[in-house]
Amino acid sequence: MRELVFALEYEPGCNEVADALAEHPDARVRSLSLHATADRLWRVDHAAGTPDALDAIADAFRDGDYYADCLATDDCGATQTTRVLDRTSDTLVLYSDWERTPACASVPHIARDHLGDGVLFETRHEGRHYTWRLIHSGEGDVAAFFDALRTAVGECARMEMLRTADTAASAGGSEGDRNGLAPEQEAALEAAVEHGYYESPREIDVGELAAHLGVPRSTLTYRLRRAEERLAKAHVAGEWTAEERLASR
């Protein structure tokens, strides 16, 4: 089995969920379940954020002229429904059902075309960054998948490859993927440390660091947050493992 992890960074006005999340930087959406056939797509998503952010996210998902996964830039004639399954003051669970037309394109359907049936999907959407994690058999044409995806995305989003590996190697980390970080995250973290971003007081802010690295501010923020999240989780997991070893003595 193979793992592919990549991100789409949407331009303003190209994806309503991305626009809503960009206006609410602390909000995020992650998939709980995602299934696709040749002409349908079903998914359940968990959103977290302020009440205003959740309202904006729900409106983006329920807009009749738009579907979160459709990559078509014009109305493709698809039909979709989104229902609220659960809501609290800071969380929202949405169920979406999309019936596509031949003019529609999406990551899951392009993946089915080039990677075969049985692909598993996991998504995370923060700001304009829409991260996809795919698990597939490894027998498909990955290069053709990314070529088709670039064509479908066009000028609406920039695509960034984060990781490709055997799932067994990915689970334990691999050579060139130190601490499980994607190379872009590793480079962002090293630059942040080198230029004093983590000093107190900071010697450089995220905007200045982004300009120095020649990447958008939102891209650098995203890479640092993902790197920090992975390292924090790895640290806590390591602490628990150490405690378990001590307890077993």
C-alpha positions as CSV (number, residue, x, y, z in Angstrom):
1,M,0.0,0.0,0.0
2,R,1.1,3.5,-0.8
3,E,0.4,6.8,0.8
4,L,0.1,10.2,-1.0
5,V,-0.2,13.4,0.9
6,F,-0.5,16.8,-0.9
7,A,-2.1,20.2,-0.4
8,L,-4.1,22.5,-2.6
9,E,-3.7,26.2,-1.7
10,Y,-6.7,28.0,-3.2
11,E,-6.7,31.5,-4.6
12,P,-9.4,33.8,-3.3
13,G,-12.7,33.3,-4.9
14,C,-12.0,29.8,-6.1
15,N,-13.3,27.7,-3.2
16,E,-16.0,29.0,-0.8
17,V,-14.9,26.8,2.1
18,A,-11.4,28.1,1.7
19,D,-12.6,31.7,1.6
20,A,-14.7,31.1,4.8
21,L,-11.8,29.5,6.6
22,A,-9.4,32.3,5.5
23,E,-11.7,34.8,7.2
24,H,-11.6,32.6,10.4
25,P,-8.0,31.5,10.8
26,D,-8.6,29.5,13.9
27,A,-11.3,27.3,12.3
28,R,-10.7,24.0,10.6
29,V,-12.6,21.2,8.8
30,R,-11.5,17.6,8.7
31,S,-13.2,14.6,7.1
32,L,-14.7,11.8,9.2
33,S,-15.7,9.7,6.3
34,L,-15.4,10.1,2.5
35,H,-16.7,7.6,-0.2
36,A,-16.8,8.0,-4.0
37,T,-18.3,6.0,-6.9
38,A,-18.0,6.8,-10.5
39,D,-20.9,9.4,-10.3
40,R,-21.5,10.0,-6.6
41,L,-19.6,11.2,-3.6
42,W,-20.6,11.1,0.1
43,R,-18.8,12.6,3.0
44,V,-19.1,13.5,6.6
45,D,-17.0,16.5,7.9
46,H,-16.3,17.8,11.4
47,A,-15.8,21.6,11.6
48,A,-14.4,23.4,14.6
49,G,-14.4,27.1,15.3
50,T,-16.4,30.1,16.6
51,P,-20.1,30.3,16.0
52,D,-19.5,32.9,13.3
53,A,-17.0,30.6,11.6
54,L,-19.3,27.6,11.8
55,D,-22.1,29.7,10.2
56,A,-19.8,30.7,7.3
57,I,-18.6,27.1,6.8
58,A,-22.2,25.7,6.8
59,D,-23.3,28.4,4.3
60,A,-20.3,27.5,2.0
61,F,-21.2,23.8,2.1
62,R,-24.9,24.4,1.5
63,D,-24.6,26.9,-1.3
64,G,-26.6,25.4,-4.2
65,D,-24.2,26.8,-6.8
66,Y,-21.1,25.2,-5.2
67,Y,-19.8,22.0,-3.9
68,A,-16.7,21.7,-1.7
69,D,-15.0,19.0,-3.7
70,C,-15.8,20.1,-7.3
71,L,-12.8,21.4,-9.2
72,A,-14.8,22.8,-12.1
73,T,-14.5,26.6,-12.3
74,D,-18.0,27.0,-13.9
75,D,-21.4,25.6,-12.9
76,C,-21.2,21.9,-13.9
77,G,-24.8,21.1,-13.3
78,A,-24.2,18.7,-10.4
79,T,-26.7,18.3,-7.6
80,Q,-25.7,18.2,-4.0
81,T,-27.3,18.3,-0.6
82,T,-25.7,19.1,2.8
83,R,-27.3,18.5,6.1
84,V,-26.2,19.4,9.6
85,L,-25.9,16.2,11.7
86,D,-24.8,17.8,14.9
87,R,-23.8,21.2,16.2
88,T,-22.5,22.7,19.5
89,S,-21.2,26.1,20.3
90,D,-17.8,25.3,18.7
91,T,-18.3,22.2,16.5
92,L,-20.3,21.2,13.5
93,V,-20.8,17.9,11.8
94,L,-22.0,18.0,8.1
95,Y,-23.2,15.2,5.8
96,S,-22.9,15.9,2.1
97,D,-24.2,13.9,-0.9
98,W,-23.0,14.9,-4.4
99,E,-24.3,13.6,-7.7
100,R,-21.8,14.7,-10.4
101,T,-22.1,15.3,-14.1
102,P,-19.5,14.5,-16.9
103,A,-18.3,18.2,-16.6
104,C,-17.4,17.8,-12.9
105,A,-14.0,16.9,-11.5
106,S,-12.8,16.1,-8.0
107,V,-9.8,14.7,-6.3
108,P,-11.6,11.4,-5.4
109,H,-12.9,10.9,-8.9
110,I,-9.5,11.7,-10.5
111,A,-7.9,9.3,-8.0
112,R,-10.4,6.5,-9.0
113,D,-9.5,7.1,-12.7
114,H,-5.8,6.7,-12.2
115,L,-5.2,4.9,-8.9
116,G,-8.1,2.4,-9.2
117,D,-10.9,1.4,-6.8
118,G,-10.4,1.1,-3.1
119,V,-8.6,4.4,-2.5
120,L,-9.0,5.7,1.0
121,F,-9.3,9.5,1.6
122,E,-8.6,11.7,4.5
123,T,-8.8,15.5,4.3
124,R,-8.0,18.5,6.5
125,H,-8.9,22.1,5.5
126,E,-7.4,25.1,7.3
127,G,-7.4,28.6,5.7
128,R,-6.8,28.3,2.0
129,H,-4.9,25.0,2.5
130,Y,-6.8,21.8,1.7
131,T,-4.7,18.8,2.6
132,W,-5.4,15.4,1.2
133,R,-4.1,12.0,2.4
134,L,-4.7,9.1,0.0
135,I,-4.0,5.4,0.7
136,H,-4.0,3.3,-2.5
137,S,-2.8,-0.1,-3.7
138,G,0.3,1.3,-5.4
139,E,-0.6,-0.2,-8.7
140,G,-2.0,2.9,-10.3
141,D,-0.3,5.7,-12.3
142,V,0.6,8.4,-9.7
143,A,2.2,10.7,-12.3
144,A,-1.0,10.6,-14.5
145,F,-3.1,11.3,-11.4
146,F,-1.1,14.4,-10.6
147,D,-1.1,15.6,-14.2
148,A,-4.8,15.2,-14.4
149,L,-5.2,17.0,-11.0
150,R,-3.1,19.9,-12.1
151,T,-5.1,20.3,-15.3
152,A,-8.4,20.2,-13.3
153,V,-7.2,22.7,-10.7
154,G,-5.8,25.1,-13.3
155,E,-5.1,28.6,-11.9
156,C,-7.4,28.2,-9.0
157,A,-5.0,26.5,-6.6
158,R,-1.3,25.7,-6.2
159,M,-0.5,22.1,-5.5
160,E,2.2,21.1,-3.1
161,M,3.4,17.5,-2.6
162,L,4.0,16.8,1.1
163,R,4.8,13.1,1.2
164,T,4.7,9.9,-0.8
165,A,5.8,6.6,0.8
166,D,4.9,3.0,1.6
167,T,2.4,3.1,4.4
168,A,4.6,0.9,6.6
169,A,7.5,3.3,6.2
170,S,5.3,6.3,6.6
171,A,4.0,5.0,10.0
172,G,7.4,4.8,11.4
173,G,9.1,7.7,9.5
174,S,11.5,7.2,6.7
175,E,14.9,8.4,5.6
176,G,14.8,12.0,4.5
177,D,11.5,12.5,6.5
178,R,13.0,13.2,9.9
179,N,10.6,13.1,12.8
180,G,7.9,12.3,10.3
181,L,7.9,15.8,8.8
182,A,7.5,16.6,5.2
183,P,10.6,18.2,3.6
184,E,8.8,21.5,3.3
185,Q,7.8,21.5,7.0
186,E,11.3,20.5,8.0
187,A,12.8,23.4,6.0
188,A,10.3,25.9,7.4
189,L,11.0,24.8,11.0
190,E,14.8,25.0,10.4
191,A,14.5,28.5,8.9
192,A,12.2,29.6,11.8
193,V,14.8,28.4,14.4
194,E,17.7,29.9,12.4
195,H,16.2,33.3,12.1
196,G,14.9,33.6,15.7
197,Y,11.2,33.1,15.2
198,Y,11.0,31.0,18.4
199,E,13.2,33.3,20.5
200,S,11.5,35.4,23.2
201,P,11.0,38.1,22.1
202,R,10.9,37.0,18.5
203,E,13.7,38.3,16.3
204,I,11.5,37.9,13.1
205,D,7.8,37.6,12.5
206,V,6.0,35.2,10.3
207,G,5.5,37.7,7.5
208,E,9.2,38.7,7.4
209,L,10.2,35.0,7.5
210,A,7.8,34.2,4.6
211,A,9.3,37.0,2.6
212,H,12.8,35.8,3.2
213,L,11.9,32.3,2.1
214,G,9.9,33.5,-0.9
215,V,6.6,31.8,0.1
216,P,3.2,33.2,0.9
217,R,2.6,34.0,4.6
218,S,-0.3,31.6,4.7
219,T,1.8,28.8,3.3
220,L,4.6,29.3,5.9
221,T,2.0,29.5,8.7
222,Y,0.5,26.3,7.6
223,R,3.8,24.4,7.3
224,L,4.9,25.6,10.8
225,R,1.6,24.7,12.4
226,R,1.6,21.2,10.9
227,A,5.3,20.7,11.9
228,E,4.6,21.9,15.5
229,E,1.5,19.6,15.7
230,R,3.4,16.5,14.6
231,L,6.3,17.2,16.9
232,A,4.0,17.9,19.9
233,K,2.1,14.7,19.3
234,A,5.3,12.7,18.9
235,H,6.6,14.2,22.1
236,V,3.5,13.3,24.1
237,A,3.4,9.8,22.6
238,G,7.0,9.4,23.6
239,E,6.3,10.6,27.1
240,W,3.5,8.0,27.5
241,T,5.7,5.3,26.2
242,A,8.4,6.2,28.7
243,E,5.9,6.1,31.5
244,E,4.5,2.8,30.4
245,R,8.1,1.3,30.4
246,L,8.7,2.6,33.9
247,A,5.3,1.3,35.2
248,S,6.1,-2.1,33.8
249,R,9.3,-2.4,35.8
